XYZ file of N, CA and C in Angstrom:
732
model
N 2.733 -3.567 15.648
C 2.319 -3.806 14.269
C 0.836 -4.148 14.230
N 0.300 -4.038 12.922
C -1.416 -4.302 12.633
C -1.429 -5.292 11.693
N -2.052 -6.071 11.662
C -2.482 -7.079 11.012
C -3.910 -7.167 10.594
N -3.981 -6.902 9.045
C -5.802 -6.887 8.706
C -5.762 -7.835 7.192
N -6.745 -8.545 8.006
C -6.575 -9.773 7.267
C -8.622 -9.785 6.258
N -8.103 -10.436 5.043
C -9.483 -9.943 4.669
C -9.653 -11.083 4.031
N -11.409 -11.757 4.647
C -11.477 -12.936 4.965
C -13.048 -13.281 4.225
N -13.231 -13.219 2.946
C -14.432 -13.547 2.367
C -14.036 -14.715 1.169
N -13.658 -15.905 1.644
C -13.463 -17.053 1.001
C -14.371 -17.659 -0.041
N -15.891 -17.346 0.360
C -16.495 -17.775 -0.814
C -16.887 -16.950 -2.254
N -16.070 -15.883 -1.948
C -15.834 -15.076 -3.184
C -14.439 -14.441 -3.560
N -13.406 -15.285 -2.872
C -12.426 -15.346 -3.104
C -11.610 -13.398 -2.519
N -12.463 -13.333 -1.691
C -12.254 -12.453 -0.853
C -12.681 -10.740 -1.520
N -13.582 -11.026 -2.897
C -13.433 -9.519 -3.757
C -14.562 -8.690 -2.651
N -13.928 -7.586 -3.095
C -14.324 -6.322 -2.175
C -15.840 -6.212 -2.724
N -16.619 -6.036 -1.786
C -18.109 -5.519 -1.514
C -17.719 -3.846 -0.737
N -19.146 -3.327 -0.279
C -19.539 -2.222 0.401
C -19.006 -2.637 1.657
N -19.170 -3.611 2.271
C -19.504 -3.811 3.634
C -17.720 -4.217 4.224
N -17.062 -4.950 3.112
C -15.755 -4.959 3.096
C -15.122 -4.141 3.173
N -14.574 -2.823 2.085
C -14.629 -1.922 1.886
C -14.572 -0.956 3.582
N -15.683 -1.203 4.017
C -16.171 -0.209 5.218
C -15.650 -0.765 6.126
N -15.529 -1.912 6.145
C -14.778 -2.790 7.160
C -13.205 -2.540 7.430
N -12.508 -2.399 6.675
C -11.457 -1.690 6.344
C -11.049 -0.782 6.865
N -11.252 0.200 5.963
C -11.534 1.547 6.421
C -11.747 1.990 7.767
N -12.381 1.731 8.676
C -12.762 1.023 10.192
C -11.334 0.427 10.921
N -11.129 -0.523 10.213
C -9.883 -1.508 10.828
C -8.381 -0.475 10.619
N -8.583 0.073 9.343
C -7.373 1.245 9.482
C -6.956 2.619 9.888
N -8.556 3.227 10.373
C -8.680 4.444 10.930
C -8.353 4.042 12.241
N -8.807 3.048 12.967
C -8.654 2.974 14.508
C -6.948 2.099 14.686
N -6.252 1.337 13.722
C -4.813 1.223 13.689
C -4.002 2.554 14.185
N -4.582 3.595 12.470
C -3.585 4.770 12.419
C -3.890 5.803 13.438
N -5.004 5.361 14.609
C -4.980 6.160 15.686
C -4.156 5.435 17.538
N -3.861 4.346 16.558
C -3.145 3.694 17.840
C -1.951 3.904 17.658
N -1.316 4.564 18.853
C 0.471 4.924 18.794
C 1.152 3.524 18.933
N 0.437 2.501 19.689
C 1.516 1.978 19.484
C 1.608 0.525 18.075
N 0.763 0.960 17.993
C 0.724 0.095 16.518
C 2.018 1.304 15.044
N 3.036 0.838 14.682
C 3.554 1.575 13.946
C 4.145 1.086 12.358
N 3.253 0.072 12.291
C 3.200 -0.253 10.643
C 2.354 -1.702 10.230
N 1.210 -1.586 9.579
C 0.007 -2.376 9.445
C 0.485 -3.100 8.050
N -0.078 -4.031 8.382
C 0.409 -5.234 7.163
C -1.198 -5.323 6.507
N -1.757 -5.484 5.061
C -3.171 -6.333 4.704
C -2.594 -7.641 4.093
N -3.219 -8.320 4.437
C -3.331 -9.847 3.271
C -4.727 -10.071 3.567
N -4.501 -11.652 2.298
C -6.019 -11.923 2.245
C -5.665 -12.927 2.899
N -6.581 -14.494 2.246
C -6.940 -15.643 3.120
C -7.312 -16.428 2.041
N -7.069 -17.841 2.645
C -7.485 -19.136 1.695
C -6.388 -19.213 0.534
N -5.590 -18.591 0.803
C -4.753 -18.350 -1.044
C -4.775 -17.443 -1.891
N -5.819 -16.146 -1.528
C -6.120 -15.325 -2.687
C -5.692 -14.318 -2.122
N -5.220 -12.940 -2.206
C -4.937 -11.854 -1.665
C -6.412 -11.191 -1.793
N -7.018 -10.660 -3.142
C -8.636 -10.142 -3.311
C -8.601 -9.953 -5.039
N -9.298 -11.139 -5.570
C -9.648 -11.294 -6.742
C -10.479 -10.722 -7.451
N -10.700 -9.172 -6.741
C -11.490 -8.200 -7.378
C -12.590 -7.218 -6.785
N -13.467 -6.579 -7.397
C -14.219 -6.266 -6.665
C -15.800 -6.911 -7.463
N -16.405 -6.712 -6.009
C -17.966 -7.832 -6.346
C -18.859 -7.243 -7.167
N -19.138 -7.839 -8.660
C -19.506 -7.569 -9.534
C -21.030 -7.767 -9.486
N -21.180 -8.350 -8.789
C -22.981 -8.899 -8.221
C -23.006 -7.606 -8.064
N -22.453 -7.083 -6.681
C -22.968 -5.779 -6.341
C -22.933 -4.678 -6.965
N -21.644 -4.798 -7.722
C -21.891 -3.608 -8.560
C -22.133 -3.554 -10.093
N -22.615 -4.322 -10.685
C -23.856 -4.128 -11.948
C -24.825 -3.364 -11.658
N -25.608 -3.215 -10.707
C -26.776 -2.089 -10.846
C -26.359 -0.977 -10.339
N -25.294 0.097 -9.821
C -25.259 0.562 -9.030
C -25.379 2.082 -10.376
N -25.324 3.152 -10.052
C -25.183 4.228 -10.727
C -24.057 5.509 -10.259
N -23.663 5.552 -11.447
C -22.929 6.928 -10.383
C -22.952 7.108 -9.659
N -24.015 7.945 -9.436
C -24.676 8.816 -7.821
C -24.216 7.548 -6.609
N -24.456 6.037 -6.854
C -24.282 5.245 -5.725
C -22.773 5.283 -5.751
N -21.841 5.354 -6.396
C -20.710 5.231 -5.861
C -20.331 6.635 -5.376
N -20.837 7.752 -5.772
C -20.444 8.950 -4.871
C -20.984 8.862 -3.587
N -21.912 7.982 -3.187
C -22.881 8.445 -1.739
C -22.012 7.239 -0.898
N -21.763 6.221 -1.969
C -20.989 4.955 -1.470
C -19.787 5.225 -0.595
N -18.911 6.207 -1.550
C -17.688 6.110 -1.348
C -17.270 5.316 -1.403
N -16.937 4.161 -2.877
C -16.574 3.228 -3.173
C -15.309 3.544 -2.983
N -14.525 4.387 -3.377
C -13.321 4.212 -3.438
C -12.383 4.922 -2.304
N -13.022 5.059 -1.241
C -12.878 5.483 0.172
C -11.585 5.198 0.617
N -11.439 3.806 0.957
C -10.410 2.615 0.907
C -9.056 2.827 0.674
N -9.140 3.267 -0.807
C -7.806 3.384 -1.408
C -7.166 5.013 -0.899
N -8.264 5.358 -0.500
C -7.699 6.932 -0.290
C -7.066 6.967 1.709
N -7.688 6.033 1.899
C -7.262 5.855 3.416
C -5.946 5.285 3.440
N -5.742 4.298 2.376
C -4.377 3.829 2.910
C -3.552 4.506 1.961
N -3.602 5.650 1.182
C -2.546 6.463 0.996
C -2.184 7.082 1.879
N -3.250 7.853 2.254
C -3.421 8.978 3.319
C -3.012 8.565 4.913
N -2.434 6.839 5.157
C -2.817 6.768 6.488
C -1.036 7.255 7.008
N -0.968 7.531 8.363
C -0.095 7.743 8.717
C 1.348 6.881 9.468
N 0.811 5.383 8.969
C 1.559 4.504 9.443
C 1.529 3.777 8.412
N 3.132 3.261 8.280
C 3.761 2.551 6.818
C 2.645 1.383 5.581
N 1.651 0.969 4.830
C 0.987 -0.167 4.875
C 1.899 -0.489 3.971
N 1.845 -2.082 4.120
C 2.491 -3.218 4.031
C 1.591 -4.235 3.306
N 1.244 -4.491 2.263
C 0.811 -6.003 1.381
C 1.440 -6.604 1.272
N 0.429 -7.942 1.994
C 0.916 -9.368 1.449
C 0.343 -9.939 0.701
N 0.969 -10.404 -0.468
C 0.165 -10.922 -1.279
C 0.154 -12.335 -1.925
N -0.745 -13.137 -1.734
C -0.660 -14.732 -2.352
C -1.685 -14.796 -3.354
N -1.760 -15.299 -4.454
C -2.947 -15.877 -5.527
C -3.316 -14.619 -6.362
N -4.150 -14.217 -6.273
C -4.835 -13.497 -7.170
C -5.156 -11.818 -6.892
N -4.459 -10.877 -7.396
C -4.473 -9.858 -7.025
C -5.061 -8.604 -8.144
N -6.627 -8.925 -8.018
C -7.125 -8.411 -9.796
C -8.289 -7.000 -9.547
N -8.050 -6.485 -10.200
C -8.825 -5.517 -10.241
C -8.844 -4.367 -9.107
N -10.316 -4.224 -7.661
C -9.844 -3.910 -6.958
C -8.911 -4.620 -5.576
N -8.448 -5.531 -5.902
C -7.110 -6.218 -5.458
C -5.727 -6.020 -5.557
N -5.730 -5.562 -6.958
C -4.499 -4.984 -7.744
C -4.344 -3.398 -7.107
N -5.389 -2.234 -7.398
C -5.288 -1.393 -6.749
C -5.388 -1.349 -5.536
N -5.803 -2.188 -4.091
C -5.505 -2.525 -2.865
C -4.087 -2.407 -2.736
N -3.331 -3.363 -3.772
C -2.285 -3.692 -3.028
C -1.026 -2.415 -3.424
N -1.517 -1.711 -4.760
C -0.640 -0.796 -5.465
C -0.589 0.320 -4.560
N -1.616 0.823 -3.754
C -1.815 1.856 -2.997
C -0.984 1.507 -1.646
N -0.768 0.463 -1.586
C 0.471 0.023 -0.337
C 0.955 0.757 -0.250
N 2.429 0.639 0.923
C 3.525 1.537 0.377
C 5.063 0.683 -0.265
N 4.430 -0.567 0.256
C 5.726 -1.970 0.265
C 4.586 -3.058 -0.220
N 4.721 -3.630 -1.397
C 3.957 -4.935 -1.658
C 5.368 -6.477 -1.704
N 4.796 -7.012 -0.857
C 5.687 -8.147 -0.695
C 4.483 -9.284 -1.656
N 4.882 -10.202 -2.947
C 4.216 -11.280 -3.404
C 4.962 -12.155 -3.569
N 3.997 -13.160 -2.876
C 4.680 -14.659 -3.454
C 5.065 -14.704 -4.739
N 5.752 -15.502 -5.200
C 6.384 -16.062 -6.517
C 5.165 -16.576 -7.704
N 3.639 -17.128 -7.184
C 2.912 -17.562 -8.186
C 1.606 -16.254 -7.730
N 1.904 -15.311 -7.210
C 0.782 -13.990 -6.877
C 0.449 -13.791 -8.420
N -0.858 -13.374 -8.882
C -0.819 -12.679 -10.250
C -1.559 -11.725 -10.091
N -1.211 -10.275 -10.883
C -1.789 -9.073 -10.409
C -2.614 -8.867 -11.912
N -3.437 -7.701 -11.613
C -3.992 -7.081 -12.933
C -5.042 -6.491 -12.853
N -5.419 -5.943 -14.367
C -6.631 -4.884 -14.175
C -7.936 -5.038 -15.531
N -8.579 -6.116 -14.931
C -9.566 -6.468 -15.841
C -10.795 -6.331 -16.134
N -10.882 -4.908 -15.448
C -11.553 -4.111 -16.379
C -12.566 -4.143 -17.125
N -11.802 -4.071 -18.430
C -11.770 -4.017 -19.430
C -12.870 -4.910 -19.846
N -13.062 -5.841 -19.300
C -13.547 -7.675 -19.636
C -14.624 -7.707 -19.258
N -15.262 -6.765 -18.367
C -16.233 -6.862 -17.822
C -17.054 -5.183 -18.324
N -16.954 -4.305 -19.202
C -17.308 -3.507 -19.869
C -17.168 -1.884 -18.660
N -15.957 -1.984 -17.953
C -15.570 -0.356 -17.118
C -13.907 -0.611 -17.701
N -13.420 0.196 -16.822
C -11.871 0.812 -16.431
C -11.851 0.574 -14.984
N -10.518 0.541 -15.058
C -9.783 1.100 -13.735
C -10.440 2.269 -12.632
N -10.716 2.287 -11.532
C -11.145 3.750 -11.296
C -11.201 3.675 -10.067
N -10.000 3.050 -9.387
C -9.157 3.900 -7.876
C -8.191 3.570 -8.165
N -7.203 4.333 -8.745
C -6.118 3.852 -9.006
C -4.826 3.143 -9.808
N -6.050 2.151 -10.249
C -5.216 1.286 -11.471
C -4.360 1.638 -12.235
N -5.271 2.644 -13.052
C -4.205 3.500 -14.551
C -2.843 4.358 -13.822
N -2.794 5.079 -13.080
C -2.289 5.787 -12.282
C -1.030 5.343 -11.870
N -1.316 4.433 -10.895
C -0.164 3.579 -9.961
C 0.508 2.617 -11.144
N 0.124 2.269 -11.912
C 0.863 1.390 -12.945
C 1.575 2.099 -14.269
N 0.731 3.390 -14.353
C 1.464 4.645 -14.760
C 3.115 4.933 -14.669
N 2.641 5.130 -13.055
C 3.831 5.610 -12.575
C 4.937 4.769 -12.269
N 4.419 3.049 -12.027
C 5.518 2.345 -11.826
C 6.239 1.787 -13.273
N 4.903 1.491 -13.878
C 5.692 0.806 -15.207
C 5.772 1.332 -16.550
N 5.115 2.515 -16.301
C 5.144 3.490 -17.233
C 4.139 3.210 -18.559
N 3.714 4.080 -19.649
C 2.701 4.525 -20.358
C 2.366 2.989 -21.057
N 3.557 2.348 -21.844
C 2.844 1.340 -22.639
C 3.098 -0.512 -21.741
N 3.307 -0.406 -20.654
C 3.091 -1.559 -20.174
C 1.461 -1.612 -19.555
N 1.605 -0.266 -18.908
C -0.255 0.539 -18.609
C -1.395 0.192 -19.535
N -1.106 0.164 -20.695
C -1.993 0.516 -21.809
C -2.095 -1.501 -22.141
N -0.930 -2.043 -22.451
C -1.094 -3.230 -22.485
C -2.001 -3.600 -21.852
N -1.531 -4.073 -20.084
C -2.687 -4.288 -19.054
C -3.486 -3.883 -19.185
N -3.917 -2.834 -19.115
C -5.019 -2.296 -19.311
C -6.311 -2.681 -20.064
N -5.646 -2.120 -21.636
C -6.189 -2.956 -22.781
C -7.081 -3.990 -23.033
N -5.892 -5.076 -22.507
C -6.140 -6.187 -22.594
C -6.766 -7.218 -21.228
N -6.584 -6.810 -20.604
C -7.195 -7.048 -18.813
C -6.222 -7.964 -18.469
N -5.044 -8.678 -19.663
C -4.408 -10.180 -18.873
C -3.938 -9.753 -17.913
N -3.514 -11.268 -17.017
C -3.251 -11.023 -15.441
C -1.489 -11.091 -15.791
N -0.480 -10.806 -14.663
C 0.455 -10.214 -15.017
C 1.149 -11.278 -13.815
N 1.934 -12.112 -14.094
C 2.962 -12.826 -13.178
C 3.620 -12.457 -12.322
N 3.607 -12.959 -11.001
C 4.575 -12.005 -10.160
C 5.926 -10.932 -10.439
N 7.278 -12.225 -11.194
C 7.853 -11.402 -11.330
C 7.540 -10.547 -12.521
N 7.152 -10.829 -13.276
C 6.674 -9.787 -13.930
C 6.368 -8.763 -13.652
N 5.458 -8.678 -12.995
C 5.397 -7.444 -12.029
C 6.538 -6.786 -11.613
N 7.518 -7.774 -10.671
C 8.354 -7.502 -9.945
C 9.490 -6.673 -10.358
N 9.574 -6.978 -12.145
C 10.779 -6.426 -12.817
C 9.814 -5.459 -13.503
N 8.739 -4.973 -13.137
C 7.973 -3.583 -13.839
C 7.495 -2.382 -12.585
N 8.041 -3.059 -11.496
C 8.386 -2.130 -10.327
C 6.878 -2.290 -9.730
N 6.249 -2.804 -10.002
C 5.013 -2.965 -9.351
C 5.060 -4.081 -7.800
N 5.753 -4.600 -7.292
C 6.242 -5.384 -6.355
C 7.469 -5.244 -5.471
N 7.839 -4.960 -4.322
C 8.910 -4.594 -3.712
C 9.772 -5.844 -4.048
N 9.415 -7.061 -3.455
C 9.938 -8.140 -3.111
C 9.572 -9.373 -3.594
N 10.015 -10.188 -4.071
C 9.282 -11.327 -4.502
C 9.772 -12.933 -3.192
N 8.938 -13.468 -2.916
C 9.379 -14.441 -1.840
C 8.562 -15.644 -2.075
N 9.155 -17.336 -2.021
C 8.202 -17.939 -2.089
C 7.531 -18.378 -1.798
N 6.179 -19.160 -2.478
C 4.850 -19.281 -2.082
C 4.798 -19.544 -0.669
N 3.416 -18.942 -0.328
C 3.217 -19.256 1.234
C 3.826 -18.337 2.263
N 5.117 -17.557 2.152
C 5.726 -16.597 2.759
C 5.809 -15.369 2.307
N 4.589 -14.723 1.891
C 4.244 -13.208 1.426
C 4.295 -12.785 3.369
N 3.164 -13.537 3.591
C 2.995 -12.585 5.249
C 3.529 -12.965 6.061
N 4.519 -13.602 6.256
C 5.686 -13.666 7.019
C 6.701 -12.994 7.013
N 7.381 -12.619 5.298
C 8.315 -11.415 5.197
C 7.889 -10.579 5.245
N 6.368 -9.972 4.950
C 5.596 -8.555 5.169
C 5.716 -8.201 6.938
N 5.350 -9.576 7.499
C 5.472 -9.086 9.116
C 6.783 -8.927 9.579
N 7.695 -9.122 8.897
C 9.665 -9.561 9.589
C 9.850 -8.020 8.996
N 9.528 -7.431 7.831
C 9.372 -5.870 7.269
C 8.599 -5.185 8.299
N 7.640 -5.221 8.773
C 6.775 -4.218 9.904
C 7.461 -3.893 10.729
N 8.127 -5.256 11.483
C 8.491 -5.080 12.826
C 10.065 -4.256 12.666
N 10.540 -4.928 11.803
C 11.466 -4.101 11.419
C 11.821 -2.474 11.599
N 10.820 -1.930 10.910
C 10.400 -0.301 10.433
C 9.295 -0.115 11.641
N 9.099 -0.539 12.646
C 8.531 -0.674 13.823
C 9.532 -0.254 14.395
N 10.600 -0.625 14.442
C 11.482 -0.194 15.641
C 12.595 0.807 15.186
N 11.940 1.599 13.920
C 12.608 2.750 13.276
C 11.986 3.617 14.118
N 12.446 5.240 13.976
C 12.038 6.526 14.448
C 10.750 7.070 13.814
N 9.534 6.874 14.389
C 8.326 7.042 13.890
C 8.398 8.582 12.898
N 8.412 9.420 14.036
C 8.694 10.542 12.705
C 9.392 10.760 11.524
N 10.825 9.873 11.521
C 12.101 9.678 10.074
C 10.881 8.926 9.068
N 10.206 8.118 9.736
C 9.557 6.912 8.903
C 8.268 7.511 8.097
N 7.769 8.589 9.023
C 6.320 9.310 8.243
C 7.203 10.469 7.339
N 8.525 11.506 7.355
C 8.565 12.095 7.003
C 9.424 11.115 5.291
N 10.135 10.446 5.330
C 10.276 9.502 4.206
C 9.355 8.996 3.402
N 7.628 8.871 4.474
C 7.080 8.220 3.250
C 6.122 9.768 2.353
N 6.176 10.842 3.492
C 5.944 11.954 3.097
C 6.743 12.520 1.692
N 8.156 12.205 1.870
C 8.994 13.099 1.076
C 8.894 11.782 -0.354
N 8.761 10.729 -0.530
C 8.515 9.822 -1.441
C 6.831 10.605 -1.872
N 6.171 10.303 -1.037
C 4.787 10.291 -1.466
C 4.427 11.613 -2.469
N 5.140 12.751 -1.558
C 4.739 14.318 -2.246
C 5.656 14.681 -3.383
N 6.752 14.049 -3.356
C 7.889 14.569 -4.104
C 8.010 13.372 -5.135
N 7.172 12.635 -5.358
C 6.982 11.706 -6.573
C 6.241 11.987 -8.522
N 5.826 13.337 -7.810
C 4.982 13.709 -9.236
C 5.294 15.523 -8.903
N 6.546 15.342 -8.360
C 6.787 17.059 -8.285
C 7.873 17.021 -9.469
N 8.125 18.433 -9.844
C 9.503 18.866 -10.575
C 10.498 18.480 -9.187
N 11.682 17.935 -10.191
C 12.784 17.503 -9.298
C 12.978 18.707 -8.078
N 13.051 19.963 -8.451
C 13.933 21.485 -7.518
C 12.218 21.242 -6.616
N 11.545 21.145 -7.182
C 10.572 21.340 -5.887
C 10.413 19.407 -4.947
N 10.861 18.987 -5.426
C 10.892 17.026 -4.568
C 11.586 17.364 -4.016
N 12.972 18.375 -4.234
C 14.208 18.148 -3.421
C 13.821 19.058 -2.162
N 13.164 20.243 -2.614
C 12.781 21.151 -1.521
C 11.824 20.704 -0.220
N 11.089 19.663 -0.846
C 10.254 19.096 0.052
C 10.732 17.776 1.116
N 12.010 17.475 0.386
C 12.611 16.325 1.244
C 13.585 17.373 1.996
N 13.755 18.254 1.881
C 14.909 19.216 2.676
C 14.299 19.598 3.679
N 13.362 20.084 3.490
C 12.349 20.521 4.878
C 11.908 19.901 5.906
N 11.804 18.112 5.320
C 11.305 17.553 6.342
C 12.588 16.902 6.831
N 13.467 17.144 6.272
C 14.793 16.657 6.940
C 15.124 17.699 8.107
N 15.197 18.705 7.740
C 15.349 20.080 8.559
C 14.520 19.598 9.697
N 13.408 19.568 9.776
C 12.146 19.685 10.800
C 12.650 18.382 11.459
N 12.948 17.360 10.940
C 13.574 16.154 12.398
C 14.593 16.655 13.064
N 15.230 17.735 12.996
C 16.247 17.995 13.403
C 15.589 18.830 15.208
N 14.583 18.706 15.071
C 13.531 19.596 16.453
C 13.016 18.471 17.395
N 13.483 16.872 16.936
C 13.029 16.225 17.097
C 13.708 15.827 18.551
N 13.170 14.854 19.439
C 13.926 13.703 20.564
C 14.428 12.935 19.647
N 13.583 12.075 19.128
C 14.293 10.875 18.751
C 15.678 10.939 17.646
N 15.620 12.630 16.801
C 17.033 12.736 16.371
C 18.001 12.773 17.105
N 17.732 13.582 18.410
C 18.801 13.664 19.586
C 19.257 12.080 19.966
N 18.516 11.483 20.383
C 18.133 9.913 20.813
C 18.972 9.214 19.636
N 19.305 9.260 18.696
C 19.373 8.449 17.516
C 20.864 8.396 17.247
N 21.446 9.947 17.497
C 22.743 10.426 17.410
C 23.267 9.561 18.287
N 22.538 10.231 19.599
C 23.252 9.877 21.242
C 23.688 8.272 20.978
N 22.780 7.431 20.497
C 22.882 6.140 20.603
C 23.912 5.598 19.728
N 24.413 6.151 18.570
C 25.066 5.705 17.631
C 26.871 6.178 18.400
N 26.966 7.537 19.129
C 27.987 7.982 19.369
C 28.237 7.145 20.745
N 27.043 6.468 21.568
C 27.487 6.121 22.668
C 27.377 3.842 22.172
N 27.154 4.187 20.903
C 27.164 2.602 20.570
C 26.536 1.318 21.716
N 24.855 2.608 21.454
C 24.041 1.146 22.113
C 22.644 1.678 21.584
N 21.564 0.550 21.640
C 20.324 1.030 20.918
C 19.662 2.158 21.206
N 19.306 2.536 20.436
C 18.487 3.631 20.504
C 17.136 3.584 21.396
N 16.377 4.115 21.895
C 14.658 3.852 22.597
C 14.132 5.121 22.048
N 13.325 4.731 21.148
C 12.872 6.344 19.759
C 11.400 6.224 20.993
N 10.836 7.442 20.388
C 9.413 7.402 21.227
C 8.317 8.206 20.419
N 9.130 8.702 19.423
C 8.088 9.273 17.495
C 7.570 10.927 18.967
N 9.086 11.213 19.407
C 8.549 12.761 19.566
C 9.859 13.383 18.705
């Protein structure tokens, strides 16, 4: 398992450039380690990431966030190839909220508050936000948040599908890590082709989601660890997967 912990306390951990890149860094060289097979983020001090740093970005212009690749980040941990996992405690706003939405499993404490505020500070949403809250909580809970920038209570969240799990305070990254290790000692390939067949087949027509989860079901079937998986269940002892 990976553990990336993001640690800028005197700004309550909100994302800068250098953060951001830091990241990105910490999760490219994870999702190239085999034996690392599902990365957890949290923050620190209490806050998960209360936004992104507004110092830095008041002057910036377009052109700087295209050369920036501000929103780099969020596209890595869709794109990465091993499960991510948020933990989340305190304050989860802006680009915090989209950090943790781009997960694939958000575990929050009971007093976590998420949101997208925007609005309050004279932009939008723009890795993610509208999108992922779109799709979980659909058009007019979106537009509310949105709207209005208020921050949104755990369960609240939790019962608008924006949160896997709700657990209390203080034990976000403890059940996020007892979840890793868990799906750690699943069949690496079942585990990428599930989050594949979720990921691609989420904004498909149903006949084409189904086609795409059929295929990659088909294709484990070429696999060891399907052989391995059977063998172990028919000979009733653990399995030893090895993600060939």
């Amino acid at each position: 398992m990976g553990l990336l912990s993001i640690c800028r306390p005197e700004r309550r951990n909100a994302l800068n450039l250098r953060v951001k890149r830091a990241i990105v860094e910490h999760l490219q060289r994870l999702g190239a380690d085999a034996a690392v097979r599902a990365v957890v983020i949290t923050g620190s001090d209490g806050y998960f990431v209360a936004g992104t740093d507004i110092a830095e970005m008041e002057h910036m212009s377009p052109t700087d966030h295209v050369l920036g690749a501000t929103d780099e980040v969020f596209h890595v941990i869709r794109r990465s190839s091993k499960p991510v996992i948020a933990a989340v405690e305190g304050y989860a706003l802006g680009g915090g909220c989209e950090l943790a939405l781009a997960c694939d499993i958000v575990i929050a404490a009971e007093d976590a508050r998420f949101g997208q505020p925007e609005i309050r500070v004279g932009i939008m949403p723009g890795a993610g936000g509208t999108q992922h809250l779109l799709r979980a909580a659909g058009r007019y809970k979106t537009l509310l948040w949105s709207l209005t920038g208020d921050m949104i209570p755990a369960r609240e969240a939790y019962l608008a599908n924006l949160v896997s799990e709700l657990v209390p305070k203080g034990e976000a990254l403890t059940r996020a890590m007892a979840i890793a290790e868990q799906i750690a000692g699943m069949p690496p390939l079942a585990v990428q082709s599930i989050r594949d067949a979720v990921r691609w087949g989420g904004d498909a027509p149903l006949e084409s989601a189904l086609a795409i989860e059929r295929r990659l079901f088909e294709r484990l079937f070429d696999s060891r660890d399907q052989k391995e998986g059977m063998r172990a269940f028919l000979e009733k002892r653990a399995p030893a997967y090895q993600g060939r």
